[in-house]
Amino acid sequence: MSGLTATVLSAAEQPDYWLQLCPRMSISDLPFAKAISPYRIDDHARDQSVKNIIEEGYFRLPPTVLEEDCERLAEAIRNVTDAGFPAPFALIYDEFWQLFANLSEIAKPLLGSKIRISPGDLWAWNVGPSGSSQGWAPHRDLTDPDSLQPDGRPKHLTLWIPFTDATAMNGCMYVLPTHLDPNVPGNLKSRDIAPEQFQSIRALTVDAGAILGWNSRILHWGSKSTRYAKQARINVALYLMHDDGTLNYGVEMLPQQPVPFWYRVGAIAGAMRLFQDSPLSGELHYQPELVAFAKKFLDRLQG
């Protein structure tokens, strides 16, 4: 990631900069208004995903996001990172928020009919073919023992969507299924794996447009890429929550729900602050000028 000049950061305070950077993308105050094509899966896949996440802590679905959507979203992330910004700044564009809303139909059998998205927990990656590029270290999204509904379905769900093929060479996800993890449910703060658990680890290699999902208990991580990888691993992850009526945070993905430009930049800034210097993310370090740029929007969001 190259240095960002004061001129660029000043221009980046306005949507026009981002629209020129990615002419095929859009920015509006009501991104969900155009989310009119929810992704749907057949009854068998739906029932299997529920069964899998209850029994093993995760599920996977075959390519569901349209190929042309994957290509356009991957291009946006490339353009943003080529311009010197961290990949999550691509989440400024409407099309990512529309993707998230379109995924909500897949999440409803797992979370229930009322779902919220946590804007401060969104992230995007562009893991290049290099021996120094990698996903995040082994972790659980939450260590709260009260993270499941009474029937075993999750209260919190992570969805992970690759826009390029995720392979063992470019940093695919790995998981230790919850039913094979001796630390679940009684010792969720531990990430230790005994040698006898190594053979229980699963590599989740998936094609572009596939959908991975997991609960907050499962131990998971992104692997290290290699210079022999054929392409970068480009993907996003989002965090959805079961809304039991007591949630006082998160965004409802409704057509009339505003998510303006400044709010999105503030949410990205919040995620940057959350994950910066985290051992899980490989100690992300940001240019001080970028941190100052982002802080202005975060301060407004937290106002």
Coordinates of C-alpha atoms in Angstrom, one line a residue, residues 2-281:
S2 CA 1.6 3.3 -1.1
G3 CA 1.6 6.5 0.8
L4 CA -1.5 8.7 0.5
T5 CA -0.9 12.4 -0.1
A6 CA -2.8 15.2 1.6
T7 CA -4.3 16.1 -1.8
V8 CA -5.7 12.6 -2.2
L9 CA -7.0 12.4 1.3
S10 CA -8.7 15.8 0.9
A11 CA -10.4 14.7 -2.3
A12 CA -11.4 11.4 -0.6
E13 CA -13.6 13.2 1.8
Q14 CA -16.1 13.5 -1.0
P15 CA -18.0 10.8 -2.9
D16 CA -16.9 12.1 -6.2
Y17 CA -13.3 10.9 -5.6
W18 CA -14.5 7.3 -5.0
L19 CA -16.9 7.4 -8.0
Q20 CA -14.0 8.4 -10.3
L21 CA -11.9 5.6 -8.7
C22 CA -14.5 3.0 -9.5
P23 CA -16.8 4.3 -12.3
R24 CA -18.9 1.1 -12.3
M25 CA -19.9 1.6 -8.7
S26 CA -22.4 3.9 -7.0
I27 CA -22.8 5.8 -3.7
S28 CA -26.2 6.9 -2.4
D29 CA -27.8 7.5 0.9
L30 CA -30.2 4.5 0.6
P31 CA -28.1 1.6 -0.6
F32 CA -30.7 -1.0 0.4
A33 CA -33.4 0.5 -1.8
K34 CA -31.8 -1.3 -4.8
A35 CA -31.3 -4.6 -3.0
I36 CA -34.1 -6.3 -4.9
S37 CA -32.6 -9.7 -5.8
P38 CA -32.1 -11.7 -2.6
Y39 CA -30.1 -14.8 -3.0
R40 CA -32.1 -17.9 -2.5
I41 CA -31.1 -21.5 -2.0
D42 CA -33.2 -24.7 -2.3
D43 CA -34.8 -26.4 0.6
H44 CA -32.2 -29.1 0.9
A45 CA -29.3 -26.6 1.0
R46 CA -31.2 -24.5 3.5
D47 CA -31.9 -27.4 5.9
Q48 CA -28.3 -28.7 5.5
S49 CA -26.8 -25.3 6.4
V50 CA -28.9 -25.2 9.5
K51 CA -27.9 -28.8 10.4
N52 CA -24.2 -28.1 9.7
I53 CA -23.9 -25.0 11.8
I54 CA -25.7 -26.5 14.8
E55 CA -23.7 -29.7 14.7
E56 CA -20.3 -28.5 13.5
G57 CA -20.3 -24.7 13.8
Y58 CA -20.1 -23.8 10.1
F59 CA -21.6 -24.4 6.7
R60 CA -20.7 -23.8 3.1
L61 CA -22.8 -23.2 0.0
P62 CA -21.7 -23.5 -3.6
P63 CA -21.3 -20.4 -5.8
T64 CA -24.4 -18.3 -5.2
V65 CA -23.3 -14.7 -5.9
L66 CA -23.4 -14.0 -9.6
E67 CA -20.2 -14.2 -11.6
E68 CA -20.6 -10.7 -12.9
D69 CA -21.2 -9.3 -9.4
C70 CA -18.0 -11.1 -8.2
E71 CA -16.0 -9.6 -11.0
R72 CA -17.3 -6.1 -10.3
L73 CA -16.8 -6.2 -6.5
A74 CA -13.3 -7.7 -6.9
E75 CA -12.4 -4.9 -9.3
A76 CA -13.6 -2.3 -6.8
I77 CA -11.4 -3.8 -4.1
R78 CA -8.4 -3.9 -6.4
N79 CA -8.9 -0.3 -7.5
V80 CA -9.1 0.8 -3.9
T81 CA -6.0 -1.0 -2.8
D82 CA -4.1 0.1 -5.9
A83 CA -4.9 3.7 -4.9
G84 CA -3.2 3.1 -1.6
F85 CA -6.2 2.6 0.7
P86 CA -6.9 -0.5 2.8
A87 CA -9.3 -2.9 1.2
P88 CA -12.2 -2.2 3.6
F89 CA -12.6 1.3 2.0
A90 CA -14.3 -0.5 -0.9
L91 CA -17.2 -0.9 1.4
I92 CA -18.0 2.8 0.7
Y93 CA -19.9 1.6 -2.4
D94 CA -23.6 0.8 -2.5
E95 CA -23.0 -2.5 -4.2
F96 CA -21.4 -4.1 -1.2
W97 CA -24.3 -3.1 1.1
Q98 CA -26.7 -4.4 -1.5
L99 CA -24.8 -7.7 -1.5
F100 CA -25.2 -7.8 2.3
A101 CA -28.9 -7.3 2.1
N102 CA -29.3 -9.8 -0.6
L103 CA -27.5 -12.4 1.6
S104 CA -30.0 -11.8 4.4
E105 CA -32.5 -14.4 3.0
I106 CA -29.9 -17.1 3.4
A107 CA -29.2 -16.0 7.0
K108 CA -32.9 -16.0 8.1
P109 CA -33.2 -19.7 8.6
L110 CA -30.2 -19.5 10.9
L111 CA -30.8 -16.2 12.7
G112 CA -34.6 -15.7 12.4
S113 CA -36.7 -13.2 10.5
K114 CA -35.3 -10.1 12.1
I115 CA -31.6 -9.5 11.4
R116 CA -29.2 -6.6 11.9
I117 CA -25.8 -6.1 10.4
S118 CA -22.9 -4.7 12.5
P119 CA -21.2 -2.0 10.3
G120 CA -18.2 -1.8 12.6
D121 CA -17.4 -5.5 12.0
L122 CA -17.3 -5.5 8.2
W123 CA -14.0 -6.2 6.5
A124 CA -12.5 -6.8 3.1
W125 CA -9.3 -8.5 2.0
N126 CA -7.0 -8.5 -1.0
V127 CA -4.4 -11.2 -0.1
G128 CA -1.9 -11.1 -2.9
P129 CA 0.2 -14.0 -4.2
S130 CA 3.2 -13.5 -1.8
G131 CA 4.8 -15.4 0.9
S132 CA 4.2 -12.5 3.2
S133 CA 0.5 -12.2 2.6
Q134 CA -2.0 -13.9 4.9
G135 CA -5.4 -13.9 6.4
W136 CA -6.0 -13.5 10.2
A137 CA -4.6 -15.7 12.9
P138 CA -6.7 -18.5 14.6
H139 CA -9.5 -16.9 16.7
R140 CA -13.1 -17.1 17.7
D141 CA -15.4 -14.2 16.8
L142 CA -16.8 -14.2 20.4
T143 CA -15.9 -16.0 23.6
D144 CA -19.3 -15.3 25.2
P145 CA -20.8 -18.7 26.3
D146 CA -24.3 -17.3 25.7
S147 CA -23.8 -17.0 21.9
L148 CA -26.3 -19.6 20.8
Q149 CA -30.1 -19.7 20.6
P150 CA -31.8 -22.5 22.7
D151 CA -32.0 -24.8 19.7
G152 CA -28.3 -24.4 18.9
R153 CA -28.6 -21.9 16.0
P154 CA -26.3 -18.9 16.4
K155 CA -27.2 -15.5 17.7
H156 CA -24.3 -14.1 15.7
L157 CA -23.3 -15.2 12.2
T158 CA -20.3 -14.4 10.1
L159 CA -20.7 -14.7 6.4
W160 CA -17.5 -14.9 4.3
I161 CA -17.8 -14.4 0.5
P162 CA -14.9 -14.8 -1.9
F163 CA -14.9 -12.9 -5.2
T164 CA -12.0 -14.9 -6.5
D165 CA -11.4 -18.6 -6.0
A166 CA -10.1 -19.3 -2.4
T167 CA -7.5 -22.0 -2.6
A168 CA -4.9 -23.6 -0.3
M169 CA -2.3 -21.5 -2.2
N170 CA -3.8 -18.1 -1.8
G171 CA -5.0 -18.1 1.8
C172 CA -8.3 -20.0 2.1
M173 CA -10.0 -20.3 5.4
Y174 CA -9.4 -23.2 7.8
V175 CA -11.7 -24.2 10.7
L176 CA -11.7 -26.7 13.6
P177 CA -15.3 -27.9 13.7
T178 CA -16.9 -27.2 17.0
H179 CA -17.9 -30.8 17.7
L180 CA -14.2 -31.8 17.4
D181 CA -12.8 -28.9 19.5
P182 CA -12.3 -29.9 23.1
N183 CA -12.4 -26.2 24.1
V184 CA -16.1 -25.9 23.0
P185 CA -18.1 -25.0 24.9
G186 CA -16.3 -24.7 28.2
N187 CA -13.0 -23.0 27.4
L188 CA -13.7 -20.6 24.5
K189 CA -10.9 -18.2 25.4
S190 CA -8.4 -20.9 24.5
R191 CA -7.0 -21.2 21.0
D192 CA -4.7 -24.1 21.7
I193 CA -4.8 -27.1 19.5
A194 CA -3.4 -30.4 20.7
P195 CA -1.6 -32.6 18.1
E196 CA -4.5 -35.1 18.0
Q197 CA -6.7 -32.3 16.7
F198 CA -4.6 -31.5 13.7
Q199 CA -6.3 -34.1 11.6
S200 CA -9.7 -32.5 12.4
I201 CA -8.8 -29.2 10.8
R202 CA -10.7 -28.6 7.5
A203 CA -9.5 -26.4 4.6
L204 CA -12.4 -24.5 3.1
T205 CA -11.4 -24.1 -0.5
V206 CA -14.3 -22.6 -2.4
D207 CA -14.9 -21.0 -5.8
A208 CA -15.7 -17.4 -6.3
G209 CA -19.3 -16.5 -5.3
A210 CA -19.5 -19.3 -2.7
I211 CA -20.7 -18.6 0.8
L212 CA -19.1 -19.7 4.0
G213 CA -20.8 -19.1 7.3
W214 CA -19.9 -19.9 10.9
N215 CA -21.0 -19.2 14.5
S216 CA -19.0 -17.1 16.9
R217 CA -17.6 -20.1 18.7
I218 CA -15.7 -21.9 16.0
L219 CA -11.9 -21.6 15.8
H220 CA -11.0 -20.3 12.3
W221 CA -8.2 -18.5 10.4
G222 CA -7.0 -17.4 7.1
S223 CA -3.9 -19.2 5.9
K224 CA -0.7 -17.7 4.4
S225 CA -0.5 -17.2 0.6
T226 CA 2.4 -18.2 -1.6
R227 CA 4.0 -16.6 -4.6
Y228 CA 2.9 -19.6 -6.6
A229 CA -0.8 -18.7 -6.2
K230 CA -2.5 -18.0 -9.5
Q231 CA -4.4 -15.0 -8.2
A232 CA -5.1 -13.0 -5.1
R233 CA -7.7 -14.0 -2.6
I234 CA -10.3 -11.1 -2.7
N235 CA -13.2 -11.4 -0.3
V236 CA -15.4 -9.7 2.2
A237 CA -16.8 -10.8 5.6
L238 CA -19.9 -9.5 7.4
Y239 CA -21.3 -10.0 10.8
L240 CA -25.0 -10.5 11.2
M241 CA -27.0 -10.6 14.5
H242 CA -30.3 -12.2 15.6
D243 CA -32.5 -9.3 16.6
D244 CA -34.6 -10.4 19.6
G245 CA -35.9 -6.9 20.2
T246 CA -33.2 -5.9 22.7
L247 CA -30.5 -4.9 20.3
N248 CA -29.6 -1.2 20.5
Y249 CA -26.9 -1.3 17.8
G250 CA -26.5 -2.5 14.3
V251 CA -28.4 -1.5 11.1
E252 CA -31.6 -3.0 9.8
M253 CA -31.3 -3.7 6.1
L254 CA -34.5 -2.1 5.0
P255 CA -35.1 -0.2 1.8
Q256 CA -35.7 3.0 3.7
Q257 CA -32.7 2.7 6.0
P258 CA -30.2 5.4 5.3
V259 CA -26.5 4.5 5.3
P260 CA -24.9 7.7 4.0
F261 CA -21.3 8.1 2.7
W262 CA -20.0 9.7 5.9
Y263 CA -21.5 6.9 8.0
R264 CA -19.8 4.2 5.9
V265 CA -16.4 5.9 6.2
G266 CA -17.0 6.2 10.0
A267 CA -17.9 2.5 10.2
I268 CA -14.7 1.6 8.3
A269 CA -12.7 3.8 10.6
G270 CA -14.3 2.0 13.6
A271 CA -13.3 -1.4 12.2
M272 CA -9.8 -0.1 11.6
R273 CA -9.5 1.0 15.2
L274 CA -11.0 -2.3 16.4
F275 CA -8.5 -4.5 14.5
Q276 CA -5.4 -2.2 14.5
D277 CA -2.5 -3.8 16.4
S278 CA -4.5 -6.9 16.9
P279 CA -2.4 -10.1 16.9
L280 CA -5.2 -11.7 14.9
S281 CA -4.9 -9.3 12.0

